[in-house]
Each structure stands twice: as structure tokens, then as C-alpha cells.
Short mmCIF file of C-alpha atoms in Angstrom, two decimals:
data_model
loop_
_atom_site.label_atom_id
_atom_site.label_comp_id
_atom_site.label_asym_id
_atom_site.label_seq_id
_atom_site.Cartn_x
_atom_site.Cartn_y
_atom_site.Cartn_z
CA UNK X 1 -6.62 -32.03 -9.78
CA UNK X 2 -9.13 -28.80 -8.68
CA UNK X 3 -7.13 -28.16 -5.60
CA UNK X 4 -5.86 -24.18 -5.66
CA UNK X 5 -4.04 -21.98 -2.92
CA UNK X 6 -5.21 -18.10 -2.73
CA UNK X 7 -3.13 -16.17 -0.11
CA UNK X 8 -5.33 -13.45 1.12
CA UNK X 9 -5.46 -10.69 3.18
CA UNK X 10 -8.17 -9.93 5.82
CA UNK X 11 -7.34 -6.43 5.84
CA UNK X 12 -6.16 -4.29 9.46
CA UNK X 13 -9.36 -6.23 11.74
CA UNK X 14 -12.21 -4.69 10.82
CA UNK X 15 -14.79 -6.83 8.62
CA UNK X 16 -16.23 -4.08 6.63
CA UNK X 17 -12.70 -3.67 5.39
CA UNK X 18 -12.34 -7.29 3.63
CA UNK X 19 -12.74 -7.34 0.06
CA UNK X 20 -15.77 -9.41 -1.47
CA UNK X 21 -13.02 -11.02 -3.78
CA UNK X 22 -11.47 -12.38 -0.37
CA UNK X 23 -15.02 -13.14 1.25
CA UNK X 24 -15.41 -15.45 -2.04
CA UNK X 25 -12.60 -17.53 -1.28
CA UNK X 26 -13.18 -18.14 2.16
CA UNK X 27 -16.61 -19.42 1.05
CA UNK X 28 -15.22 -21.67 -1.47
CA UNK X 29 -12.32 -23.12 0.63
CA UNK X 30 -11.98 -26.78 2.26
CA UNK X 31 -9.01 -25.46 4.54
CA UNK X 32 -7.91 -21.90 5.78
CA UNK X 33 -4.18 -21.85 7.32
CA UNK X 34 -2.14 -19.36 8.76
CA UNK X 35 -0.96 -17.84 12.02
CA UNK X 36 -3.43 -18.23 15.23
CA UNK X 37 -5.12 -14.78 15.97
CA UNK X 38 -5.60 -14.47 11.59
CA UNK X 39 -7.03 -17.41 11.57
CA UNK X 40 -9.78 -16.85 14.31
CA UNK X 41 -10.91 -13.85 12.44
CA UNK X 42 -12.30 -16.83 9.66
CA UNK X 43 -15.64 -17.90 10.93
CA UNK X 44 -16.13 -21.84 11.40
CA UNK X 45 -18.89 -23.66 9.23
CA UNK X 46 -19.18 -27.08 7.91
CA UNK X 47 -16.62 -28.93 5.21
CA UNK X 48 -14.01 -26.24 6.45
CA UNK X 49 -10.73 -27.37 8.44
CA UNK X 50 -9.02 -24.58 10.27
CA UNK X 51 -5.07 -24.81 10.69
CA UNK X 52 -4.24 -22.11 12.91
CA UNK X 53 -0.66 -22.20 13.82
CA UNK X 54 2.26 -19.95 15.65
CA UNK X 55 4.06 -17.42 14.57
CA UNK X 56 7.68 -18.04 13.00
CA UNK X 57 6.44 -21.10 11.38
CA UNK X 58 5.70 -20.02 7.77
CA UNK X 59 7.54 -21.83 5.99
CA UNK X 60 6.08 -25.24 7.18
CA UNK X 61 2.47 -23.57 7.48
CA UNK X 62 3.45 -22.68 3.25
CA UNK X 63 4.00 -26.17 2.51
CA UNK X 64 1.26 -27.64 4.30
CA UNK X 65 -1.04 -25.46 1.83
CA UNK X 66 0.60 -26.42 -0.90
CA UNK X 67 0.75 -29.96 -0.01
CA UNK X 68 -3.12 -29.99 0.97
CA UNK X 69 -3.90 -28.32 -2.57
CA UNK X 70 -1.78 -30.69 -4.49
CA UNK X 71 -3.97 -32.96 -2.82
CA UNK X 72 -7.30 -31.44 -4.33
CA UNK X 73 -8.05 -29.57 -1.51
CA UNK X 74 -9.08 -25.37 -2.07
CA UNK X 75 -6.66 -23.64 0.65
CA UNK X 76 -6.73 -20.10 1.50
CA UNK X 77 -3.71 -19.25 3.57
CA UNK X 78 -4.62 -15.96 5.56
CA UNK X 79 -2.59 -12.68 6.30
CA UNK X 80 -4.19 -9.52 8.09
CA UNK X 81 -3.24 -6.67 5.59
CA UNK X 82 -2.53 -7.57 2.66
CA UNK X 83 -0.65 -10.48 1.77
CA UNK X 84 2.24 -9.07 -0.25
CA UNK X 85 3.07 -6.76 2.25
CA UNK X 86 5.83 -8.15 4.90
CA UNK X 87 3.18 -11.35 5.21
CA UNK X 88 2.15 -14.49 4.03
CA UNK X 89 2.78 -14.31 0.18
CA UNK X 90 6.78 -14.29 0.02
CA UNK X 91 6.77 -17.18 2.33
CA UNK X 92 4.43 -19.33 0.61
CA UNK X 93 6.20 -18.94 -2.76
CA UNK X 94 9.82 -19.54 -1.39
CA UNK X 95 8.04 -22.96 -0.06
CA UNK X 96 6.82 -22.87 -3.91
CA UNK X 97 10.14 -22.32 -5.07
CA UNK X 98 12.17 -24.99 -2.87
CA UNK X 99 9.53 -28.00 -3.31
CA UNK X 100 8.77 -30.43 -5.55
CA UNK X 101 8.54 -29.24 -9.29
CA UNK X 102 4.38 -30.49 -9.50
CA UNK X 103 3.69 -27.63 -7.32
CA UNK X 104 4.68 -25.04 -9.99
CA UNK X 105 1.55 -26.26 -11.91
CA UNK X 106 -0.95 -25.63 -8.91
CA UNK X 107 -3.16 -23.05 -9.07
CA UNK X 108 -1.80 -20.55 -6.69
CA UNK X 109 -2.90 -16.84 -6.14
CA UNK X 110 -2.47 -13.76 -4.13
CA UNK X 111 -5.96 -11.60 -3.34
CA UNK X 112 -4.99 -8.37 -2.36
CA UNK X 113 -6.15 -6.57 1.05
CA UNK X 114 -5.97 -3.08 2.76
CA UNK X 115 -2.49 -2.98 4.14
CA UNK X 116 -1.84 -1.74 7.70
CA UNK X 117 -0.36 1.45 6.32
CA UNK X 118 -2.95 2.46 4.35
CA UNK X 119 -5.54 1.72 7.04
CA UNK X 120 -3.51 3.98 9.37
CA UNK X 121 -3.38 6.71 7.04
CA UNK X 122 -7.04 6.92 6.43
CA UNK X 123 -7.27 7.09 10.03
CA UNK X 124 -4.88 10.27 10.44
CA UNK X 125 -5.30 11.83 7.09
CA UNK X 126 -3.29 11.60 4.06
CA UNK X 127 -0.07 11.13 5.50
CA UNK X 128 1.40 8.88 2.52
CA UNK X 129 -0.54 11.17 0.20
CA UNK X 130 2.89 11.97 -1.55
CA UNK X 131 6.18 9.74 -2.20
CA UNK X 132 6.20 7.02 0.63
CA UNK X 133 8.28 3.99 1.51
CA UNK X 134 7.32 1.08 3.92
CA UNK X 135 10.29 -0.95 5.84
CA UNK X 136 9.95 -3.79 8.01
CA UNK X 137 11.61 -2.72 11.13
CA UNK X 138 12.32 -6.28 12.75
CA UNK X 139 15.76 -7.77 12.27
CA UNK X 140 14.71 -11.47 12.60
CA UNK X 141 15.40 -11.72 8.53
CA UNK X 142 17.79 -9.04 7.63
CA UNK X 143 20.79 -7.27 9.07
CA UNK X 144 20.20 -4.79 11.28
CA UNK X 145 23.26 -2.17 9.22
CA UNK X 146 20.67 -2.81 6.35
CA UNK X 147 17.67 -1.41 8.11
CA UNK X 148 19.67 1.43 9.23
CA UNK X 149 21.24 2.35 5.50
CA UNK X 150 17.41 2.49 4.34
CA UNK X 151 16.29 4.67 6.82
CA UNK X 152 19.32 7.05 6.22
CA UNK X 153 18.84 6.90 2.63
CA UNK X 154 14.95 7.18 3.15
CA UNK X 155 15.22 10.43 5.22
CA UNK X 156 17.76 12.12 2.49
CA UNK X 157 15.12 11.31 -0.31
CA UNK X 158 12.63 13.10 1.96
CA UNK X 159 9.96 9.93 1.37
CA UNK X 160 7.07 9.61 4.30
CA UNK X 161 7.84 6.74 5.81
CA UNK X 162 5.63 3.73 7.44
CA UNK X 163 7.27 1.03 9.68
CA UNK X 164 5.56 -2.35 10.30
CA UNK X 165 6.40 -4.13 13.25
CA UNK X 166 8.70 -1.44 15.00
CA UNK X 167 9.05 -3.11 18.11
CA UNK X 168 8.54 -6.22 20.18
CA UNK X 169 9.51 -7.92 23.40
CA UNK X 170 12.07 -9.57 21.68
CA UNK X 171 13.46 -6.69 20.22
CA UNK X 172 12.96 -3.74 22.22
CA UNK X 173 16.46 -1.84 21.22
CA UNK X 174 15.68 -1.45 17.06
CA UNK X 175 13.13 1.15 17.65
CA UNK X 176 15.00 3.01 19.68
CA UNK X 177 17.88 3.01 17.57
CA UNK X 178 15.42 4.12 14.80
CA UNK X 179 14.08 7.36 16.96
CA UNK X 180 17.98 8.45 16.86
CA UNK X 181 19.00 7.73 13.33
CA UNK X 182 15.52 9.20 12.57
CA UNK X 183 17.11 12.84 14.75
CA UNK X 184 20.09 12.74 13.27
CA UNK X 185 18.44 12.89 9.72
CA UNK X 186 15.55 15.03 10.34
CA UNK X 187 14.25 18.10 12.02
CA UNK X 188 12.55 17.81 15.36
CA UNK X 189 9.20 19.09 14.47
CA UNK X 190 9.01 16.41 11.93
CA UNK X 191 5.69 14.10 12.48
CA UNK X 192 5.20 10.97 13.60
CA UNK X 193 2.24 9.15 14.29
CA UNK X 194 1.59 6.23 16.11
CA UNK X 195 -1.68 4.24 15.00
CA UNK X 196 -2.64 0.78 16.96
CA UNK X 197 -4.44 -1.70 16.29
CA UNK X 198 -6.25 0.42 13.26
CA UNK X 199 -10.06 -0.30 12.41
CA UNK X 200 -10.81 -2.59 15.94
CA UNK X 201 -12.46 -1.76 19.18
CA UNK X 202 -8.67 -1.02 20.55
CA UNK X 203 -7.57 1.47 18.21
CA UNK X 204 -5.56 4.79 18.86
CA UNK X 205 -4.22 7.24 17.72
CA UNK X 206 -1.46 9.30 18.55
CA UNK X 207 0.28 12.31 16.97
CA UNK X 208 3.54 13.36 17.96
CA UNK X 209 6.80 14.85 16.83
CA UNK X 210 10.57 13.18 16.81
CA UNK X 211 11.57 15.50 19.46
CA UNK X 212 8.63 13.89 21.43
CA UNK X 213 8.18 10.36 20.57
CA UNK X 214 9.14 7.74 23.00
CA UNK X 215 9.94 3.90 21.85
CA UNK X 216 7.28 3.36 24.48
CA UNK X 217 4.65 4.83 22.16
CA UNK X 218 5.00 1.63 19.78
CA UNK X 219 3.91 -2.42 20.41
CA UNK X 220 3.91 -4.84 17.75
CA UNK X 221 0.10 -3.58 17.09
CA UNK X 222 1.23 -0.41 15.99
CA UNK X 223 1.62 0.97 12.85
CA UNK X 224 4.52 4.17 12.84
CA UNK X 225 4.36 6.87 9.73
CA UNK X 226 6.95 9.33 9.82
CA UNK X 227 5.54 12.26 7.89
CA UNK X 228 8.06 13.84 5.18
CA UNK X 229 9.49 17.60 5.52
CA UNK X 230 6.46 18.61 4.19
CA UNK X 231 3.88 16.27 6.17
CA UNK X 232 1.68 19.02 7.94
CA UNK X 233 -1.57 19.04 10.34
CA UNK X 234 -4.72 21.11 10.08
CA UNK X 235 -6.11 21.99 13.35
CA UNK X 236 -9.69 20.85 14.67
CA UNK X 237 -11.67 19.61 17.40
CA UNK X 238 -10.71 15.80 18.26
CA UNK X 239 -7.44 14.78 16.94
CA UNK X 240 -5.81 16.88 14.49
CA UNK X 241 -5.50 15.77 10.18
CA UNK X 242 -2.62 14.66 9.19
CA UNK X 243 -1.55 15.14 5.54
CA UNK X 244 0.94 14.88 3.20
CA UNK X 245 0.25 18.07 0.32
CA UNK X 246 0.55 16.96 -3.25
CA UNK X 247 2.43 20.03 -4.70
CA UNK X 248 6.62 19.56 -3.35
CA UNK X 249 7.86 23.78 -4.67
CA UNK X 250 11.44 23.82 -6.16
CA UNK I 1 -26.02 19.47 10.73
CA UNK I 2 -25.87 16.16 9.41
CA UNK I 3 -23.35 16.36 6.40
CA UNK I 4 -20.15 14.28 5.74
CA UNK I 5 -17.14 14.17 3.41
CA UNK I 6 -16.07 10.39 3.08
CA UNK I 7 -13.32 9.94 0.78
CA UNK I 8 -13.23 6.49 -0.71
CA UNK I 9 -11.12 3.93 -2.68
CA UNK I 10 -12.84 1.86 -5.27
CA UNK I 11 -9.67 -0.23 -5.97
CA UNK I 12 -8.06 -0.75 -8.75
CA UNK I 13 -10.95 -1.79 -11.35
CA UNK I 14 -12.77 -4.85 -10.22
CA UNK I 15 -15.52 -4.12 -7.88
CA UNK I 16 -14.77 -7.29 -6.29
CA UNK I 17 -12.04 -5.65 -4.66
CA UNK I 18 -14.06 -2.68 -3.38
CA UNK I 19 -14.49 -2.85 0.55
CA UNK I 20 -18.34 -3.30 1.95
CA UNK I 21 -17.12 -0.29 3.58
CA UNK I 22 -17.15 1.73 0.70
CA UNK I 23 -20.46 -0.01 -0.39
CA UNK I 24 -21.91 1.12 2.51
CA UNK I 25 -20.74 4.73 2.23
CA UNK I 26 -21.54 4.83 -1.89
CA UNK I 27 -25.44 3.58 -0.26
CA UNK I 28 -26.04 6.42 2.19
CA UNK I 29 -24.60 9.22 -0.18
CA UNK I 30 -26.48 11.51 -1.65
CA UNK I 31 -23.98 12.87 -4.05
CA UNK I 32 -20.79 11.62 -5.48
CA UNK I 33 -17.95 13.55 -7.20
CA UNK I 34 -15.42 12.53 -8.66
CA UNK I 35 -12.95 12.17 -12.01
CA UNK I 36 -14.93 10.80 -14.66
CA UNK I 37 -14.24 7.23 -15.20
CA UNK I 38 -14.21 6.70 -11.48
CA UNK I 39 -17.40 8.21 -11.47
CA UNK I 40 -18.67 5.81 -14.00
CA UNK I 41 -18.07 2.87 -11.98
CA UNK I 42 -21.06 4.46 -9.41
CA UNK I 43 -24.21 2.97 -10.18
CA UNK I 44 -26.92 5.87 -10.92
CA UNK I 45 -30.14 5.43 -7.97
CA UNK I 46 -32.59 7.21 -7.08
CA UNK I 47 -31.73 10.24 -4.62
CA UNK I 48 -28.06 10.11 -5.82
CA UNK I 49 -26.39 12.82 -7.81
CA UNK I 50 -22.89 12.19 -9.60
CA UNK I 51 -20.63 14.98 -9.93
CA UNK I 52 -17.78 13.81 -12.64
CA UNK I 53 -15.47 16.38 -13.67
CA UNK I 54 -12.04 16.06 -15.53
CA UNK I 55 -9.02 15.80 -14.41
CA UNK I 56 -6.76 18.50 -12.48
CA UNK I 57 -9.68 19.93 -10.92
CA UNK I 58 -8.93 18.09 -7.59
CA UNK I 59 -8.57 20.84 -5.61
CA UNK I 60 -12.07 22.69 -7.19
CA UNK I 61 -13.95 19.38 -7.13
CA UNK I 62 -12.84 19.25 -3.45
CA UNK I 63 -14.42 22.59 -2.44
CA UNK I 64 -17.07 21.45 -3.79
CA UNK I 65 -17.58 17.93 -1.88
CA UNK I 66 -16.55 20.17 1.26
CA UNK I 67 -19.49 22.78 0.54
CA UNK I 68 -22.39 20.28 -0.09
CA UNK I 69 -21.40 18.73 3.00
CA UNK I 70 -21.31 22.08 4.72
CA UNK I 71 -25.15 22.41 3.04
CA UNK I 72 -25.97 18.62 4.71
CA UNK I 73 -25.30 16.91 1.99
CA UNK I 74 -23.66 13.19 2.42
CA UNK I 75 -20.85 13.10 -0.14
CA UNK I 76 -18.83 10.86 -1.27
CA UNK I 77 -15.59 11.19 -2.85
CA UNK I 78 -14.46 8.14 -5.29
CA UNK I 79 -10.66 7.71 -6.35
CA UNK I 80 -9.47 4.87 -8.06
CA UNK I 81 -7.29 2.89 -5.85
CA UNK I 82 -6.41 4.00 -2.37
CA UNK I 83 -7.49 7.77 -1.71
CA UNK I 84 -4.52 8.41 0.11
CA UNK I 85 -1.95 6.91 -2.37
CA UNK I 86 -1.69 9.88 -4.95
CA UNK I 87 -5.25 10.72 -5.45
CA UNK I 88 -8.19 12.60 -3.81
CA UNK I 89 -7.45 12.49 -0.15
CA UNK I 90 -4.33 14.96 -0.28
CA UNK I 91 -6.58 17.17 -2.52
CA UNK I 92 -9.63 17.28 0.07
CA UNK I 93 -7.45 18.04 2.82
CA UNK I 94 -5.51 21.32 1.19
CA UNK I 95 -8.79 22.31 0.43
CA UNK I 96 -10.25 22.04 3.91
CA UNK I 97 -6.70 23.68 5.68
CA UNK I 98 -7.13 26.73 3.29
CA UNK I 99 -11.47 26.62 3.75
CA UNK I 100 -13.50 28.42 5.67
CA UNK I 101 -13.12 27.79 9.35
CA UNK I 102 -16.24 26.10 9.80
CA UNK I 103 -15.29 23.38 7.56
CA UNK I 104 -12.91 21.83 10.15
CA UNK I 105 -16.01 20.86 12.03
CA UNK I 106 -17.08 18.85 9.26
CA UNK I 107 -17.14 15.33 9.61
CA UNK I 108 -14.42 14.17 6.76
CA UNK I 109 -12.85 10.69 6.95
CA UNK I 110 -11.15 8.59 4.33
CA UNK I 111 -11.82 4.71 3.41
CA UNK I 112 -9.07 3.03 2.36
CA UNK I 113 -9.00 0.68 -0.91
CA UNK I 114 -6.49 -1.92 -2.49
CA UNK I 115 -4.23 1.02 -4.64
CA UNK I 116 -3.00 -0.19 -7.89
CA UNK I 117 0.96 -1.50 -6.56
CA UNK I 118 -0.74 -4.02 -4.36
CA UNK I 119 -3.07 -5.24 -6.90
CA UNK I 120 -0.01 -5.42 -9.42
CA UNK I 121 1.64 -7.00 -7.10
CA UNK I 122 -0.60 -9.84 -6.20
CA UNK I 123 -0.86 -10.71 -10.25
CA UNK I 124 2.72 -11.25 -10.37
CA UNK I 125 3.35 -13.06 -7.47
CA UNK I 126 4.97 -10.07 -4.62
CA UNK I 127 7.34 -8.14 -5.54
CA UNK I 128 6.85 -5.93 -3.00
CA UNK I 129 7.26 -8.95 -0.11
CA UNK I 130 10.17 -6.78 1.19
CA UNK I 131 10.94 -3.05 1.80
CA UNK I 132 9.54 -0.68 -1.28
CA UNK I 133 9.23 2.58 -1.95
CA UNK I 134 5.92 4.24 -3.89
CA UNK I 135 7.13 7.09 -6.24
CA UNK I 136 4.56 9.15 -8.37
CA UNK I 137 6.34 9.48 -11.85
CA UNK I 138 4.49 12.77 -12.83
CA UNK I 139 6.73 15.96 -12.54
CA UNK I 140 3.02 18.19 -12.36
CA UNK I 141 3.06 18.96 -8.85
CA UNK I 142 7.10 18.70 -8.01
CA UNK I 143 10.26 19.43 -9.61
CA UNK I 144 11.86 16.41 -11.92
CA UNK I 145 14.70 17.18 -9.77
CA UNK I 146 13.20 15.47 -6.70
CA UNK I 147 12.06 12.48 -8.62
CA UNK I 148 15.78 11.76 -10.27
CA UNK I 149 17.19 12.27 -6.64
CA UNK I 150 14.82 9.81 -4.76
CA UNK I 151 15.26 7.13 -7.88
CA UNK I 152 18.70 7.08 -7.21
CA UNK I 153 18.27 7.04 -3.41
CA UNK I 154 15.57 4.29 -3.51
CA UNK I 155 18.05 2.12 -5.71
CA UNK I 156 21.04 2.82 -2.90
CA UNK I 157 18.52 1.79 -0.38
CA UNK I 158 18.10 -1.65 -2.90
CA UNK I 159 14.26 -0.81 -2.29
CA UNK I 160 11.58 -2.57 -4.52
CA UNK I 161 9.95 0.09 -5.84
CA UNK I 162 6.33 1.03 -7.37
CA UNK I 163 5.91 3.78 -9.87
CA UNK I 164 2.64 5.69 -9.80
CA UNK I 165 2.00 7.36 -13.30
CA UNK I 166 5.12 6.27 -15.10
CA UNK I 167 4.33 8.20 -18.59
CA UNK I 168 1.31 10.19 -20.56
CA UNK I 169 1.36 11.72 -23.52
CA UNK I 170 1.96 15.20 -22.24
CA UNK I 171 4.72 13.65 -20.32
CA UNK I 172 6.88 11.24 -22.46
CA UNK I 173 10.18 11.78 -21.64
CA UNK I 174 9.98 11.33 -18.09
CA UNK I 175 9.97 7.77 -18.27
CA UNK I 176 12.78 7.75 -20.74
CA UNK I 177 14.75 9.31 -17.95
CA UNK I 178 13.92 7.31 -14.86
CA UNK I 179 15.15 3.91 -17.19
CA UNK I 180 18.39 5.46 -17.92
CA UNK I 181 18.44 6.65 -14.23
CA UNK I 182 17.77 3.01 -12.88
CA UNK I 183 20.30 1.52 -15.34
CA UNK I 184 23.01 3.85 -13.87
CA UNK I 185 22.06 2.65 -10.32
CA UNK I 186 20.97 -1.42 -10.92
CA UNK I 187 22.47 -4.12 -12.68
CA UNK I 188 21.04 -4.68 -15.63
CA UNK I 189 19.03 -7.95 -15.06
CA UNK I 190 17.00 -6.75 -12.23
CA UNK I 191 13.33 -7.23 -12.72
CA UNK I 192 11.07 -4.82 -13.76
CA UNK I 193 7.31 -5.72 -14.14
CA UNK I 194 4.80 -3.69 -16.43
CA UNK I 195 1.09 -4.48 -15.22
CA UNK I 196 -1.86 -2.32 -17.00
CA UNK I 197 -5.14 -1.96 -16.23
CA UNK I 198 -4.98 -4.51 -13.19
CA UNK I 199 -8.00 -6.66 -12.60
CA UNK I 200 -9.93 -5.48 -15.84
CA UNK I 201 -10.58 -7.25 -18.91
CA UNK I 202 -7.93 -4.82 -20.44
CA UNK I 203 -5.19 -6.04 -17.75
CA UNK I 204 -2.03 -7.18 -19.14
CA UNK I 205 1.39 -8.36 -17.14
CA UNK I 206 4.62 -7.90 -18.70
CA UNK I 207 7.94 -9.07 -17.26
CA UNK I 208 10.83 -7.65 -18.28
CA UNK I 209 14.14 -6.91 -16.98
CA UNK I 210 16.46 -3.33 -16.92
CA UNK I 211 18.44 -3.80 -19.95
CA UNK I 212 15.34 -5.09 -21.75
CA UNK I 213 12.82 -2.60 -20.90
CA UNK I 214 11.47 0.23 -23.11
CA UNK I 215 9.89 2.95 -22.64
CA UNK I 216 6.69 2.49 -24.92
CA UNK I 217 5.89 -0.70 -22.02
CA UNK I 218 4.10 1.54 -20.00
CA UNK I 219 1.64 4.36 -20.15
CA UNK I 220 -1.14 6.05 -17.91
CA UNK I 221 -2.57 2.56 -17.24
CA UNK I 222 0.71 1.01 -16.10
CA UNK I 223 1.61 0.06 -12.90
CA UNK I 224 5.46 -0.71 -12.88
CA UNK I 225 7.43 -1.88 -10.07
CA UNK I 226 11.26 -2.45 -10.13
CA UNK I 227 12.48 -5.29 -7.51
CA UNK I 228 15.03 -4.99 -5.37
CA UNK I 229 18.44 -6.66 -6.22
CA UNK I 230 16.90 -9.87 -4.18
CA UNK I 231 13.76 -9.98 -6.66
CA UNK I 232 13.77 -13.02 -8.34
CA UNK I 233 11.03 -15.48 -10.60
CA UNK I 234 10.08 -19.02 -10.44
CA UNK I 235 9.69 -20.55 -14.22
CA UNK I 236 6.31 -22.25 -14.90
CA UNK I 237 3.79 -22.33 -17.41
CA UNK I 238 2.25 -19.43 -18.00
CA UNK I 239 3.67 -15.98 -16.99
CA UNK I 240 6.16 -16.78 -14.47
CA UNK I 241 5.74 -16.21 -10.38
CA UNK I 242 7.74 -12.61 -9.18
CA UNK I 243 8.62 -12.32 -5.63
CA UNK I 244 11.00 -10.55 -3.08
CA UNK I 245 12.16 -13.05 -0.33
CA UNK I 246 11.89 -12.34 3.01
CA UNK I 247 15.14 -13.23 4.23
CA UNK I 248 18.34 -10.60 3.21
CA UNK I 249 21.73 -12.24 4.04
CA UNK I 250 24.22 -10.41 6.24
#
């Protein structure tokens, strides 16, 4: 059996942000699954079969690879990002953990990408250039008194903070509740940024405050970073920098 | 004027994992500066000069890249990792604010790269699947204080969390503390993963567990993430699989 899975990520859209290591795989690969508008970012060629399927579905879209690669067959599963990051990886290895016991010999690995946080961040700045955390602001998989309690607890260790998916259609009242839990806990003037759909021809870029944002201001393309109490900008033509210093005084 | 400051990530060690955006930018520079063994991984050409110096000269090194732009120069700024995660972006940035005015007409962007907790996090499986927290270790640039008080915050949040330079030499006990911290706060089996020297020869992946973890497991090399209290392992030959699930019960 030569069959292997590698979940990979594709990085925040841009090509010239995809890691050669990732690049490799696709190359090598009989089949590439994962969720529609990933998938169409993998070009087409000949002895490659290209599963793209719907969102929700990763469970069955994780045993499918691992099916297909106990079957000899060189999957990569795709995530934009990176793949450990609130994407593809946790998924395919609770499918790993729940199926039959052959899979655990597969060859099965994880090739890192640039994460949507990190992308946004080089965009603004340094933003996350001191103690950070990143929480997944949809409550389709945890409770929603759990999301709260970390953003509480987040804002009273004084960590910048960067939300993925803040808000949908589905769920338009989490973000908002966010904005107020996020005034109760901090100052007005603190910073938040707004970055969508980072690195592609639709990307922008907004700077704001808490006093100012609007749940409006986020989609489920954009990428929030609350700065921390000491987040600052530095004034210039075009939008502003956005950084987080390195030095915290007693 | 035709100068720029572009601060770049060269990942954690392989240079499969650098970006063919930072290939690009490493191809059009005419000088590079940087800490010395990042510097090292530049390959010497004609028309490029390398600028290593030692550590905790970030902020001279940066006035530096910032000048020879200012002069036309195209510089390029290597950290190991992500620039924005605990290394030179921050650094660039103070510099710049506290500059000369013209250098905020500078062109000065950052390129991301895969930072060491993602790449240590793809070896073992991911860890960081769910919500995590990135905490730099080092007391150099803030007050112990701050570290103890977002440990035990990040555990009340039941974050995963990633540790940025866990111990040096000049810096043993630190570590010492933040286990006995993290045993106060976590049961005692929860995971705790030692990776050095990711995606080198030298890279070695140690599992361990709370009440089983020393200090001497890590040192300036070591990437080490704690999981949340939903971290778990699937057994199977060979080092076994970590991962956070996506799913938190009410």
C-alpha cells in the first residue's frame, strides 16, 4: 500500500503565498478533496480527480480521503490557511480516530500554511507582534457561554486577539454580542481591525476602534484582530501601521 | 526614490516551507539583515550584501534596514518563522514610529511565513485545531508578572496554548515556574508536546503529559504547546497522532 493523505493549507488566496512543500503534494497527488471554493484554487491536469464538496460536510469529505488512500490512492485534502487552524486537520483525524483500526497505519500528514491571522497582520502591521490568542467565533461546535468566558478571560490577560469566522448569515447575533462583551472589558480607544479577504483582488482593510466598530464591518471573509492595551498605530500616508510593541513596562 | 523595507518569514527551518513570496523578495534585494543563523539560510549572489548581527540588536539592526532603504536600497529583513509572531516586525515598526519623519513614506511591508507553533503543530497531528493562545516565555521585554497572570488566565479560558521561547540558559527558571503554574491550573494528564528544531534534521517530537514533564525537555529550540483539557492522542505506531477536536460539548 503507497496510498498517503497530506492535509494542506493553500494559505489566505494568494498563490505566491503557498509553500513549495504544499505545491509538491499537489503535484504528486491522484485526488485533492475538500470544500468547493478550496478546491477550485487546485489547478486541473491529467491523473488528478477533484472532489470538491460543501461546507459542513467534513467529516464524510475526511473519510472519503482516508478511504481513497487506504485504497493506494495519494490524497491531499485542502484547507485555505493553514490546516491546523479551525480547518481541515481536526476533522480528518477525528474521522481517523472513529474508523477502522487499518487507517492508523496510513501515511497521514499535515503541511503547514500561512494562517488567515497572520496574513492579516502582515497586512496592518504587527498587530500579534506580542502575546496573542485566536478563537473561533462561530457557535455551530461549541457553546456559545464558552466563547464568551474566553473572550472575558482573554481581555483580563490583555492578549491581542484574532477571531476567525466572526459572523455569518446564519449567525448574525454572536458578533454583536462580542462588540459588547469586548466594551465591557476594554477601553474604547482600543483597536480593532477588520481585514477581508487578505492577499486577493478583494481585499480591505479597515482600522477602527471598539467605540466605532459596527458588526456590519465583518462577513465570513473577514479576519477581526483586536489589538491589546498596548496595540498602537504610527501615522502615514495610506492606511495607518498597526503594531503591537515588544517591550509590556511594569 | 526607489527603496523598500520588506520584512520576511523564512519559516521554521526547511526552505520548503518558505513562501515564493519571500523568494521573490530575497531575489530583488540588494541587502539583507538579519540575526545570524537566519542570515545564513540566504544564499550569497552577486549584488547582494548580508548584514548578520547578534541577537538583541533588533531595534539597531532595524534603523539600519530603515536607513538603506531611505538611501534606495531594497532590503530585506529575514526572521525565522513568522515576522510578526515575536520577531523582527514589532522591532522595525518601533523603530520607524520613533524615526525620522521621512521614514513613514517609506515603502515597508511584512511577508508572512509558517511560525514555529504551526509547524509544531502539523508534526504532531493539531493541537492547536481549537482556540489557543501564543505566549512568549521570555521575561526580557515584560515583567514575569504578566506572563504568570496570562498562564493562569489562558488555562481558565481551557485554551491550547503555544509557548514561544520556553527556557535559555540566561533564563532557566522561568520554565520551572510556568510547569508548576500549569499544574496548579490543569489536571495533571493534560498533554503537553515538546517539538525542537521543527522541520530540520535536528527536529525531535516529544509527548509528554503535566505531571510527567520536566523542565530540561525544552530549551531555545523548543516549541511547546499545552492542549486544552479536550486535547487528546490516537495510539499507533510510531509517535502517536495529537489533536484538539472541533466539537466542545455544552
Amino acid at each position: 500500500m503507497s496510498g498517503w493523505v497530506r492535509i494542506a493549507g493553500l494559505g489566505p488566496g494568494n498563490d505566491a503565498l503557498i509553500t513549495p512543500e504544499v505545491t509538491e503534494a499537489l503535484a504528486e497527488a491522484t485526488d485533492v478533496v475538500g470544500y468547493i471554493p478550496y478546491v477550485a484554487r487546485v489547478a486541473e491536469r491529467e491523473g488528478l480527480t477533484l472532489h470538491a464538496s460543501d461546507n459542513r460536510v467534513e467529516i464524510d469529505r475526511s473519510q472519503h480521503a482516508l478511504q481513497m488512500a487506504a485504497e493506494g490512492k495519494r490524497v491531499v485534502v485542502v484547507s485555505s490557511g493553514d490546516p491546523g487552524v479551525f480547518a481541515m486537520a481536526a476533522a480528518v483525524f477525528e474521522a481517523l480516530e472513529k474508523g477502522p483500526a487499518e487507517w492508523r497505519d496510513l501515511e497521514v500528514s499535515v503541511l503547514p500554511g500561512i494562517t488567515a491571522m497572520l496574513a492579516a497582520s502582515a497586512r496592518a502591521g504587527a498587530p500579534l507582534g506580542h502575546d496573542f490568542c485566536a478563537i473561533n467565533l462561530s457557535d455551530n461546535l461549541k457553546p456559545w457561554a464558552l466563547i464568551e468566558k474566553r473572550l472575558r478571560l482573554a481581555a483580563q490577560a490583555d492578549f491581542a486577539m484574532a477571531f476567525y469566522n466572526p459572523r455569518s448569515k446564519s449567525r448574525p447575533e454572536g458578533f454583536v454580542k462580542t462588540l459588547e462583551i469586548l466594551r465591557q472589558e476594554c477601553d474604547p480607544e482600543r483597536l480593532i481591525l477588520f481585514a477581508r479577504a487578505v492577499s486577493t483582488p478583494e481585499e480591505e482593510i479597515h482600522i477602527s476602534t471598539l467605540a466605532e466598530a459596527t458588526p456590519e464591518m465583518a462577513d465570513m471573509r473577514t479576519m477581526v484582530i483586536v489589538g491589546s492595551s498596548r496595540t498602537r498605530t504610527i501615522e502615514r500616508n495610506g492606511n495607518p501601521i498597526v503594531y503591537t510593541p515588544r517591550f509590556t513596562p511594569e
